[in-house]
Amino acid sequence: MESAGNWCLIESDPGVFTQLIKTFGVKGVQVEEMWTIDEGIFENLRPVHGLIFLFKYVQHDEPSSPVVTDERLQKIYFAKQVINNACATQAVVSLLLNCNHPDVDLGPELTKLKEFSMSFDPKMRGLTLSNSQTIRAAHNSMAQQTLFEIDPKMASKDEDTYHFIGYTEIDGRIYELDGLKEGPIDHGPVSAEQDWLDVVRPIIIRRINAYIDGEIHFSLMAIVSDRKMIYERQMDELLNENHVLGMETDDVENEVRRLKLLIEYEDAKMDKYKQDMIRRRHNYLPFIITLLKILAEEKKLVPLYEKMKERLVKKKEKKLKV
C-alpha cells in the first residue's frame, strides 16, 4: 500500500465512530452497535443509513457476488483503499457519501471531497481521500494512547488482521463497499415491498457462517439518524397533533414523558462518549510510574505483588477443581 502519512488503528466502538463522524463535520447521524443479527434488531433504530461490519481479514478472499466495474461507478461513491489502517474511515466515508437522506448533513469537508473526486476512478478517489489532511487528522484523533511503542518488525506473522467494510442500499440494490476490492460488490435488488435491512441481514449471516466454528471476532454497527433529533421531532409532532386534534391529555403526557427520558438517555450517552474519548487520549504512564515509586519507597510494592500472585494461584486452583 502507498504512503500518505501515518494512519492509526481505530477501535471498533460506537462512541469512537460517532465522535469520528462529528469530527468530519457531519451532522444528523450517530453510530449504534448491534449485539445480535436477529430479526427485528433494527426496528427501533430506523432510519438506518448504512452498516459497518468488522471481521477477520482473510487474504485472497473472493467476492461472493459480482464486482461493479460499469457506469454505475459514476453514481456510487467507491474509493480504493491505498494506505494501511484507513479501512475504518474508508467504510464510514463511503457510506456517508452514498447517503441521500434529509437527516444527514455532510458538512463542508465531505461535501467538498465528494464534489472534487466523484468524477475520478476508484483508485484516484482513494488517493484523494488519503491525502486529505483534515480527514487524516480526524482519523488519527481517535487513536488510543499507547504506553509503549512496539517495533512492527517484531510483530508475529500469525497475528490476526481485522478489516472494516460497509453495506448500504443504493438505487434499490444492496452494495458491499470494501476498499480492498476493485469495486462495490452487488448483492442484488431490493423489491418495492422489502426493507433493505431485511435483505442484507442474511448476507451478513452467510458471511459470518463462512468462518470456522468458534470464531467470534465480528462487530456490526449501524449509522443511524441522530436519535435525540428523532425524539425531539416526534415530540414536536405529537404536541402539534394534540393541539390540532385534541387528543387525550394523559396519553400525550405519558408519551412526552417517555420521549423526554429517551432524550436524557441520549444526552448522557454522548457525555459518556466524550469522557471515554478523553480517557483514551490521556497518557497514564507518568501516573503509573509515580505510583509504583511511592509504593516502593513505602515498602508496599513487593507485598502487593506477592498478594496478587497468591490470589492468581488460588483462582487457577479453583478453576481446576471445577
Short mmCIF file of N, CA and C in Angstrom, two decimals, residues 87-249:
data_model
loop_
_atom_site.label_atom_id
_atom_site.label_comp_id
_atom_site.label_asym_id
_atom_site.label_seq_id
_atom_site.Cartn_x
_atom_site.Cartn_y
_atom_site.Cartn_z
N CYS A 87 -9.12 1.62 6.83
CA CYS A 87 -10.38 0.98 6.44
C CYS A 87 -11.57 1.46 7.25
N ALA A 88 -11.35 1.85 8.52
CA ALA A 88 -12.46 2.34 9.33
C ALA A 88 -13.03 3.63 8.74
N THR A 89 -12.15 4.60 8.51
CA THR A 89 -12.59 5.86 7.91
C THR A 89 -13.10 5.63 6.50
N GLN A 90 -12.45 4.74 5.76
CA GLN A 90 -12.88 4.44 4.39
C GLN A 90 -14.32 3.93 4.38
N ALA A 91 -14.66 3.03 5.30
CA ALA A 91 -16.01 2.48 5.36
C ALA A 91 -17.03 3.55 5.72
N VAL A 92 -16.70 4.37 6.72
CA VAL A 92 -17.61 5.42 7.16
C VAL A 92 -17.84 6.46 6.07
N VAL A 93 -16.76 6.94 5.47
CA VAL A 93 -16.87 7.98 4.44
C VAL A 93 -17.64 7.45 3.24
N SER A 94 -17.38 6.22 2.83
CA SER A 94 -18.08 5.64 1.68
C SER A 94 -19.58 5.57 1.92
N LEU A 95 -19.96 5.14 3.13
CA LEU A 95 -21.39 5.06 3.45
C LEU A 95 -22.03 6.44 3.47
N LEU A 96 -21.36 7.41 4.08
CA LEU A 96 -21.92 8.76 4.18
C LEU A 96 -22.06 9.42 2.81
N LEU A 97 -21.06 9.22 1.94
CA LEU A 97 -21.09 9.88 0.64
C LEU A 97 -22.08 9.22 -0.32
N ASN A 98 -22.59 8.06 0.05
CA ASN A 98 -23.65 7.42 -0.76
C ASN A 98 -25.03 7.62 -0.15
N CYS A 99 -25.09 8.44 0.90
CA CYS A 99 -26.36 8.66 1.60
C CYS A 99 -27.04 9.92 1.09
N ASN A 100 -28.32 9.80 0.75
CA ASN A 100 -29.11 10.95 0.29
C ASN A 100 -30.37 11.09 1.15
N HIS A 101 -30.17 11.21 2.44
CA HIS A 101 -31.30 11.31 3.37
C HIS A 101 -31.35 12.72 3.94
N PRO A 102 -32.54 13.30 4.09
CA PRO A 102 -32.64 14.67 4.59
C PRO A 102 -32.08 14.87 6.00
N ASP A 103 -31.99 13.80 6.79
CA ASP A 103 -31.44 13.94 8.15
C ASP A 103 -29.93 14.18 8.13
N VAL A 104 -29.28 13.77 7.05
CA VAL A 104 -27.81 13.75 7.01
C VAL A 104 -27.26 15.02 6.36
N ASP A 105 -26.47 15.76 7.14
CA ASP A 105 -25.78 16.95 6.65
C ASP A 105 -24.29 16.62 6.60
N LEU A 106 -23.75 16.43 5.40
CA LEU A 106 -22.35 16.01 5.24
C LEU A 106 -21.34 17.03 5.75
N GLY A 107 -21.73 18.30 5.78
CA GLY A 107 -20.78 19.32 6.20
C GLY A 107 -19.85 19.70 5.06
N PRO A 108 -19.06 20.76 5.23
CA PRO A 108 -18.23 21.28 4.13
C PRO A 108 -17.12 20.34 3.67
N GLU A 109 -16.48 19.63 4.59
CA GLU A 109 -15.31 18.82 4.22
C GLU A 109 -15.69 17.64 3.33
N LEU A 110 -16.69 16.85 3.74
CA LEU A 110 -17.08 15.69 2.94
C LEU A 110 -17.82 16.11 1.66
N THR A 111 -18.55 17.21 1.74
CA THR A 111 -19.22 17.72 0.52
C THR A 111 -18.18 18.11 -0.51
N LYS A 112 -17.14 18.78 -0.06
CA LYS A 112 -16.06 19.20 -0.97
C LYS A 112 -15.33 17.98 -1.53
N LEU A 113 -15.08 16.97 -0.68
CA LEU A 113 -14.41 15.75 -1.14
C LEU A 113 -15.23 15.05 -2.22
N LYS A 114 -16.54 14.95 -2.01
CA LYS A 114 -17.39 14.27 -2.99
C LYS A 114 -17.44 15.03 -4.30
N GLU A 115 -17.63 16.35 -4.23
CA GLU A 115 -17.71 17.17 -5.45
C GLU A 115 -16.40 17.12 -6.23
N PHE A 116 -15.28 17.11 -5.52
CA PHE A 116 -13.98 17.13 -6.18
C PHE A 116 -13.61 15.80 -6.82
N SER A 117 -13.97 14.68 -6.15
CA SER A 117 -13.45 13.38 -6.59
C SER A 117 -14.48 12.45 -7.23
N MET A 118 -15.74 12.88 -7.32
CA MET A 118 -16.77 11.97 -7.84
C MET A 118 -16.48 11.55 -9.27
N SER A 119 -15.84 12.38 -10.06
CA SER A 119 -15.57 12.04 -11.46
C SER A 119 -14.31 11.18 -11.61
N PHE A 120 -13.59 10.92 -10.50
CA PHE A 120 -12.36 10.12 -10.57
C PHE A 120 -12.67 8.63 -10.58
N ASP A 121 -11.68 7.82 -10.96
CA ASP A 121 -11.83 6.37 -10.83
C ASP A 121 -11.58 5.98 -9.37
N PRO A 122 -11.92 4.74 -8.96
CA PRO A 122 -11.81 4.36 -7.55
C PRO A 122 -10.43 4.57 -6.93
N LYS A 123 -9.36 4.30 -7.68
CA LYS A 123 -8.03 4.47 -7.09
C LYS A 123 -7.72 5.95 -6.85
N MET A 124 -8.09 6.80 -7.80
CA MET A 124 -7.86 8.23 -7.62
C MET A 124 -8.71 8.79 -6.47
N ARG A 125 -9.91 8.24 -6.32
CA ARG A 125 -10.74 8.66 -5.17
C ARG A 125 -10.04 8.26 -3.86
N GLY A 126 -9.48 7.05 -3.83
CA GLY A 126 -8.76 6.60 -2.64
C GLY A 126 -7.55 7.47 -2.34
N LEU A 127 -6.83 7.86 -3.37
CA LEU A 127 -5.67 8.74 -3.18
C LEU A 127 -6.11 10.12 -2.68
N THR A 128 -7.22 10.61 -3.22
CA THR A 128 -7.74 11.90 -2.79
C THR A 128 -8.13 11.86 -1.32
N LEU A 129 -8.82 10.80 -0.93
CA LEU A 129 -9.24 10.66 0.46
C LEU A 129 -8.04 10.56 1.39
N SER A 130 -7.06 9.73 1.00
CA SER A 130 -5.90 9.51 1.87
C SER A 130 -5.01 10.75 1.99
N ASN A 131 -5.08 11.64 1.01
CA ASN A 131 -4.26 12.85 1.06
C ASN A 131 -5.00 14.05 1.66
N SER A 132 -6.22 13.83 2.14
CA SER A 132 -6.94 14.90 2.83
C SER A 132 -6.39 15.04 4.24
N GLN A 133 -5.72 16.15 4.52
CA GLN A 133 -5.14 16.37 5.84
C GLN A 133 -6.23 16.43 6.91
N THR A 134 -7.38 17.00 6.57
CA THR A 134 -8.47 17.13 7.54
C THR A 134 -9.00 15.76 7.94
N ILE A 135 -9.21 14.89 6.95
CA ILE A 135 -9.75 13.56 7.24
C ILE A 135 -8.73 12.72 8.00
N ARG A 136 -7.45 12.80 7.59
CA ARG A 136 -6.41 12.03 8.30
C ARG A 136 -6.28 12.50 9.74
N ALA A 137 -6.33 13.83 9.95
CA ALA A 137 -6.21 14.37 11.31
C ALA A 137 -7.40 13.91 12.16
N ALA A 138 -8.61 13.90 11.56
CA ALA A 138 -9.79 13.44 12.29
C ALA A 138 -9.65 11.96 12.64
N HIS A 139 -9.19 11.17 11.69
CA HIS A 139 -8.98 9.74 11.90
C HIS A 139 -8.00 9.51 13.04
N ASN A 140 -6.84 10.17 12.97
CA ASN A 140 -5.79 9.95 13.98
C ASN A 140 -6.14 10.52 15.34
N SER A 141 -7.09 11.45 15.38
CA SER A 141 -7.51 11.99 16.69
C SER A 141 -8.29 10.96 17.49
N MET A 142 -8.70 9.86 16.85
CA MET A 142 -9.42 8.80 17.55
C MET A 142 -8.48 7.76 18.15
N ALA A 143 -7.16 7.96 17.98
CA ALA A 143 -6.18 6.96 18.44
C ALA A 143 -6.21 6.81 19.95
N GLN A 144 -6.07 5.56 20.39
CA GLN A 144 -5.97 5.30 21.82
C GLN A 144 -4.52 5.51 22.24
N GLN A 145 -4.32 6.13 23.41
CA GLN A 145 -2.97 6.40 23.90
C GLN A 145 -2.25 5.09 24.14
N THR A 146 -1.05 4.95 23.55
CA THR A 146 -0.25 3.74 23.75
C THR A 146 0.85 4.03 24.77
N LEU A 147 0.99 3.14 25.75
CA LEU A 147 2.01 3.33 26.78
C LEU A 147 3.40 2.97 26.28
N PHE A 148 3.46 1.99 25.37
CA PHE A 148 4.76 1.54 24.87
C PHE A 148 4.70 1.40 23.36
N GLU A 149 5.77 1.76 22.71
CA GLU A 149 5.89 1.58 21.27
C GLU A 149 6.41 0.19 20.97
N ILE A 150 5.76 -0.50 20.03
CA ILE A 150 6.18 -1.84 19.64
C ILE A 150 6.78 -1.80 18.25
N ASP A 151 7.94 -2.40 18.11
CA ASP A 151 8.60 -2.43 16.81
C ASP A 151 7.79 -3.34 15.88
N PRO A 152 7.26 -2.79 14.76
CA PRO A 152 6.45 -3.63 13.86
C PRO A 152 7.22 -4.81 13.30
N LYS A 153 8.57 -4.72 13.28
CA LYS A 153 9.38 -5.83 12.77
C LYS A 153 9.30 -7.04 13.71
N MET A 154 8.95 -6.77 14.98
CA MET A 154 8.88 -7.85 15.96
C MET A 154 7.49 -8.48 16.01
N ALA A 155 6.54 -7.92 15.25
CA ALA A 155 5.17 -8.44 15.28
C ALA A 155 5.12 -9.86 14.71
N SER A 156 4.26 -10.67 15.28
CA SER A 156 4.13 -12.06 14.85
C SER A 156 3.51 -12.14 13.46
N LYS A 157 4.01 -13.05 12.65
CA LYS A 157 3.45 -13.24 11.32
C LYS A 157 2.05 -13.84 11.39
N ASP A 158 1.76 -14.50 12.53
CA ASP A 158 0.45 -15.14 12.69
C ASP A 158 -0.58 -14.20 13.31
N GLU A 159 -0.20 -12.95 13.54
CA GLU A 159 -1.11 -12.00 14.16
C GLU A 159 -2.31 -11.76 13.25
N ASP A 160 -3.52 -11.81 13.85
CA ASP A 160 -4.74 -11.63 13.07
C ASP A 160 -4.89 -10.19 12.61
N THR A 161 -5.45 -10.02 11.41
CA THR A 161 -5.73 -8.71 10.86
C THR A 161 -7.24 -8.57 10.71
N TYR A 162 -7.76 -7.40 11.10
CA TYR A 162 -9.20 -7.17 11.01
C TYR A 162 -9.49 -6.02 10.06
N HIS A 163 -10.66 -6.07 9.44
CA HIS A 163 -10.97 -5.16 8.35
C HIS A 163 -12.41 -4.66 8.46
N PHE A 164 -12.62 -3.36 8.20
CA PHE A 164 -13.95 -2.75 8.19
C PHE A 164 -14.46 -2.61 6.76
N ILE A 165 -15.73 -2.95 6.56
CA ILE A 165 -16.39 -2.72 5.27
C ILE A 165 -17.78 -2.14 5.54
N GLY A 166 -18.45 -1.68 4.50
CA GLY A 166 -19.78 -1.11 4.66
C GLY A 166 -20.81 -1.82 3.79
N TYR A 167 -22.06 -1.80 4.25
CA TYR A 167 -23.20 -2.29 3.48
C TYR A 167 -24.24 -1.18 3.43
N THR A 168 -24.82 -0.97 2.25
CA THR A 168 -25.87 0.04 2.12
C THR A 168 -26.73 -0.24 0.90
N GLU A 169 -27.85 0.46 0.81
CA GLU A 169 -28.72 0.36 -0.36
C GLU A 169 -28.51 1.59 -1.23
N ILE A 170 -28.32 1.36 -2.52
CA ILE A 170 -28.18 2.46 -3.48
C ILE A 170 -29.05 2.13 -4.69
N ASP A 171 -30.00 3.01 -4.99
CA ASP A 171 -30.89 2.83 -6.15
C ASP A 171 -31.54 1.45 -6.18
N GLY A 172 -32.01 0.99 -5.02
CA GLY A 172 -32.76 -0.26 -4.98
C GLY A 172 -31.93 -1.52 -5.04
N ARG A 173 -30.62 -1.44 -4.77
CA ARG A 173 -29.78 -2.63 -4.74
C ARG A 173 -28.87 -2.57 -3.51
N ILE A 174 -28.49 -3.74 -3.00
CA ILE A 174 -27.60 -3.83 -1.85
C ILE A 174 -26.15 -3.88 -2.35
N TYR A 175 -25.33 -2.99 -1.82
CA TYR A 175 -23.91 -2.97 -2.19
C TYR A 175 -23.03 -3.12 -0.96
N GLU A 176 -21.97 -3.90 -1.16
CA GLU A 176 -20.93 -4.05 -0.15
C GLU A 176 -19.76 -3.17 -0.58
N LEU A 177 -19.34 -2.26 0.30
CA LEU A 177 -18.27 -1.32 -0.02
C LEU A 177 -17.02 -1.73 0.74
N ASP A 178 -16.14 -2.42 0.05
CA ASP A 178 -14.88 -2.92 0.62
C ASP A 178 -13.74 -2.30 -0.17
N GLY A 179 -13.00 -1.40 0.47
CA GLY A 179 -11.93 -0.68 -0.23
C GLY A 179 -10.82 -1.55 -0.76
N LEU A 180 -10.73 -2.81 -0.31
CA LEU A 180 -9.68 -3.69 -0.80
C LEU A 180 -10.09 -4.42 -2.08
N LYS A 181 -11.35 -4.26 -2.47
CA LYS A 181 -11.82 -4.87 -3.72
C LYS A 181 -11.71 -3.85 -4.86
N GLU A 182 -11.95 -4.31 -6.08
CA GLU A 182 -11.81 -3.44 -7.25
C GLU A 182 -13.00 -2.52 -7.45
N GLY A 183 -14.11 -2.84 -6.80
CA GLY A 183 -15.31 -2.02 -6.94
C GLY A 183 -16.36 -2.47 -5.93
N PRO A 184 -17.51 -1.82 -5.88
CA PRO A 184 -18.58 -2.25 -4.99
C PRO A 184 -19.06 -3.65 -5.37
N ILE A 185 -19.45 -4.42 -4.37
CA ILE A 185 -19.96 -5.77 -4.62
C ILE A 185 -21.48 -5.70 -4.63
N ASP A 186 -22.08 -6.12 -5.74
CA ASP A 186 -23.53 -6.04 -5.94
C ASP A 186 -24.20 -7.30 -5.40
N HIS A 187 -24.98 -7.15 -4.32
CA HIS A 187 -25.66 -8.29 -3.71
C HIS A 187 -27.11 -8.43 -4.16
N GLY A 188 -27.48 -7.69 -5.19
CA GLY A 188 -28.80 -7.90 -5.77
C GLY A 188 -29.83 -6.85 -5.39
N PRO A 189 -31.02 -6.97 -5.98
CA PRO A 189 -32.06 -5.95 -5.82
C PRO A 189 -32.84 -6.05 -4.50
N VAL A 190 -33.45 -4.94 -4.16
CA VAL A 190 -34.41 -4.88 -3.05
C VAL A 190 -35.75 -4.55 -3.68
N SER A 191 -36.73 -5.44 -3.53
CA SER A 191 -38.03 -5.20 -4.15
C SER A 191 -38.77 -4.07 -3.43
N ALA A 192 -39.80 -3.57 -4.06
CA ALA A 192 -40.55 -2.43 -3.53
C ALA A 192 -41.16 -2.72 -2.17
N GLU A 193 -41.55 -3.98 -1.95
CA GLU A 193 -42.21 -4.31 -0.67
C GLU A 193 -41.20 -4.74 0.40
N GLN A 194 -39.92 -4.74 0.08
CA GLN A 194 -38.89 -5.17 1.04
C GLN A 194 -38.18 -3.99 1.69
N ASP A 195 -37.69 -4.22 2.90
CA ASP A 195 -36.80 -3.30 3.59
C ASP A 195 -35.38 -3.79 3.32
N TRP A 196 -34.49 -2.88 2.94
CA TRP A 196 -33.13 -3.31 2.58
C TRP A 196 -32.41 -4.01 3.74
N LEU A 197 -32.79 -3.65 4.98
CA LEU A 197 -32.16 -4.27 6.15
C LEU A 197 -32.55 -5.74 6.28
N ASP A 198 -33.75 -6.09 5.85
CA ASP A 198 -34.17 -7.49 5.85
C ASP A 198 -33.43 -8.29 4.78
N VAL A 199 -33.04 -7.61 3.72
CA VAL A 199 -32.31 -8.28 2.63
C VAL A 199 -30.83 -8.45 2.99
N VAL A 200 -30.26 -7.46 3.67
CA VAL A 200 -28.83 -7.51 3.96
C VAL A 200 -28.51 -8.43 5.14
N ARG A 201 -29.48 -8.64 6.03
CA ARG A 201 -29.24 -9.46 7.22
C ARG A 201 -28.75 -10.87 6.89
N PRO A 202 -29.43 -11.62 6.00
CA PRO A 202 -28.91 -12.95 5.66
C PRO A 202 -27.57 -12.92 4.94
N ILE A 203 -27.26 -11.83 4.24
CA ILE A 203 -25.96 -11.70 3.57
C ILE A 203 -24.85 -11.66 4.61
N ILE A 204 -25.07 -10.89 5.68
CA ILE A 204 -24.07 -10.81 6.75
C ILE A 204 -23.99 -12.12 7.51
N ILE A 205 -25.13 -12.76 7.74
CA ILE A 205 -25.14 -14.05 8.43
C ILE A 205 -24.32 -15.08 7.65
N ARG A 206 -24.51 -15.12 6.33
CA ARG A 206 -23.74 -16.07 5.50
C ARG A 206 -22.25 -15.75 5.60
N ARG A 207 -21.92 -14.49 5.66
CA ARG A 207 -20.51 -14.08 5.77
C ARG A 207 -19.91 -14.60 7.08
N ILE A 208 -20.67 -14.48 8.16
CA ILE A 208 -20.20 -14.95 9.46
C ILE A 208 -20.08 -16.47 9.47
N ASN A 209 -21.08 -17.15 8.90
CA ASN A 209 -21.10 -18.62 8.91
C ASN A 209 -20.00 -19.23 8.05
N ALA A 210 -19.40 -18.44 7.18
CA ALA A 210 -18.33 -18.96 6.33
C ALA A 210 -17.05 -19.23 7.12
N TYR A 211 -16.96 -18.64 8.33
CA TYR A 211 -15.78 -18.84 9.17
C TYR A 211 -15.92 -20.14 9.96
N ILE A 212 -14.82 -20.59 10.51
CA ILE A 212 -14.82 -21.83 11.28
C ILE A 212 -15.62 -21.65 12.57
N ASP A 213 -16.13 -22.77 13.10
CA ASP A 213 -16.88 -22.72 14.35
C ASP A 213 -16.01 -22.16 15.46
N GLY A 214 -16.61 -21.33 16.30
CA GLY A 214 -15.87 -20.76 17.42
C GLY A 214 -15.30 -19.39 17.14
N GLU A 215 -15.31 -18.95 15.90
CA GLU A 215 -14.82 -17.62 15.58
C GLU A 215 -15.87 -16.59 16.02
N ILE A 216 -15.46 -15.71 16.92
CA ILE A 216 -16.42 -14.73 17.48
C ILE A 216 -16.00 -13.29 17.24
N HIS A 217 -14.90 -13.10 16.54
CA HIS A 217 -14.37 -11.75 16.37
C HIS A 217 -15.06 -11.02 15.21
N PHE A 218 -16.30 -10.64 15.45
CA PHE A 218 -17.06 -9.86 14.49
C PHE A 218 -17.66 -8.66 15.22
N SER A 219 -17.92 -7.62 14.47
CA SER A 219 -18.58 -6.45 15.05
C SER A 219 -19.48 -5.85 13.97
N LEU A 220 -20.68 -5.45 14.38
CA LEU A 220 -21.61 -4.82 13.45
C LEU A 220 -22.14 -3.54 14.08
N MET A 221 -22.01 -2.44 13.35
CA MET A 221 -22.51 -1.15 13.81
C MET A 221 -23.36 -0.53 12.72
N ALA A 222 -24.32 0.29 13.13
CA ALA A 222 -25.23 0.93 12.18
C ALA A 222 -25.08 2.44 12.25
N ILE A 223 -25.00 3.08 11.07
CA ILE A 223 -25.06 4.53 11.00
C ILE A 223 -26.54 4.91 10.92
N VAL A 224 -27.03 5.60 11.94
CA VAL A 224 -28.45 5.92 12.03
C VAL A 224 -28.62 7.43 12.20
N SER A 225 -29.84 7.90 12.00
CA SER A 225 -30.13 9.31 12.25
C SER A 225 -29.96 9.62 13.74
N ASP A 226 -29.50 10.82 14.01
CA ASP A 226 -29.30 11.29 15.38
C ASP A 226 -30.55 11.00 16.20
N ARG A 227 -30.40 10.15 17.23
CA ARG A 227 -31.57 9.70 17.99
C ARG A 227 -32.24 10.85 18.74
N LYS A 228 -31.44 11.75 19.31
CA LYS A 228 -32.02 12.88 20.03
C LYS A 228 -32.86 13.74 19.08
N MET A 229 -32.34 13.95 17.89
CA MET A 229 -33.06 14.72 16.87
C MET A 229 -34.39 14.03 16.52
N ILE A 230 -34.36 12.71 16.39
CA ILE A 230 -35.57 11.94 16.08
C ILE A 230 -36.61 12.09 17.19
N TYR A 231 -36.17 11.94 18.44
CA TYR A 231 -37.11 12.02 19.57
C TYR A 231 -37.68 13.43 19.72
N GLU A 232 -36.85 14.44 19.52
CA GLU A 232 -37.34 15.82 19.59
C GLU A 232 -38.35 16.10 18.49
N ARG A 233 -38.11 15.54 17.32
CA ARG A 233 -39.04 15.70 16.20
C ARG A 233 -40.37 15.02 16.52
N GLN A 234 -40.29 13.80 17.07
CA GLN A 234 -41.51 13.08 17.43
C GLN A 234 -42.31 13.84 18.48
N MET A 235 -41.61 14.46 19.44
CA MET A 235 -42.30 15.21 20.49
C MET A 235 -42.98 16.45 19.92
N ASP A 236 -42.29 17.14 19.02
CA ASP A 236 -42.90 18.32 18.38
C ASP A 236 -44.14 17.93 17.59
N GLU A 237 -44.05 16.83 16.83
CA GLU A 237 -45.19 16.36 16.03
C GLU A 237 -46.35 15.97 16.94
N LEU A 238 -46.03 15.32 18.05
CA LEU A 238 -47.06 14.88 18.98
C LEU A 238 -47.78 16.07 19.60
N LEU A 239 -47.02 17.06 20.04
CA LEU A 239 -47.63 18.24 20.66
C LEU A 239 -48.45 19.05 19.66
N ASN A 240 -47.96 19.14 18.44
CA ASN A 240 -48.71 19.86 17.40
C ASN A 240 -50.00 19.12 17.04
N GLU A 241 -49.88 17.79 16.94
CA GLU A 241 -51.04 16.97 16.60
C GLU A 241 -52.08 17.05 17.72
N ASN A 242 -51.60 17.03 18.96
CA ASN A 242 -52.51 17.14 20.10
C ASN A 242 -53.23 18.48 20.11
N HIS A 243 -52.48 19.52 19.73
CA HIS A 243 -53.07 20.87 19.70
C HIS A 243 -54.18 20.96 18.64
N VAL A 244 -53.94 20.28 17.50
CA VAL A 244 -54.90 20.36 16.39
C VAL A 244 -56.10 19.45 16.61
N LEU A 245 -55.83 18.19 17.09
CA LEU A 245 -56.89 17.19 17.16
C LEU A 245 -57.50 17.05 18.55
N GLY A 246 -56.84 17.60 19.56
CA GLY A 246 -57.35 17.49 20.91
C GLY A 246 -57.32 16.06 21.44
N MET A 247 -56.16 15.42 21.38
CA MET A 247 -56.00 14.03 21.84
C MET A 247 -56.13 13.96 23.37
N GLU A 248 -56.27 12.72 23.88
CA GLU A 248 -56.36 12.52 25.32
C GLU A 248 -55.10 13.04 26.01
N THR A 249 -55.27 13.88 27.02
CA THR A 249 -54.14 14.53 27.69
C THR A 249 -53.20 13.53 28.35
#
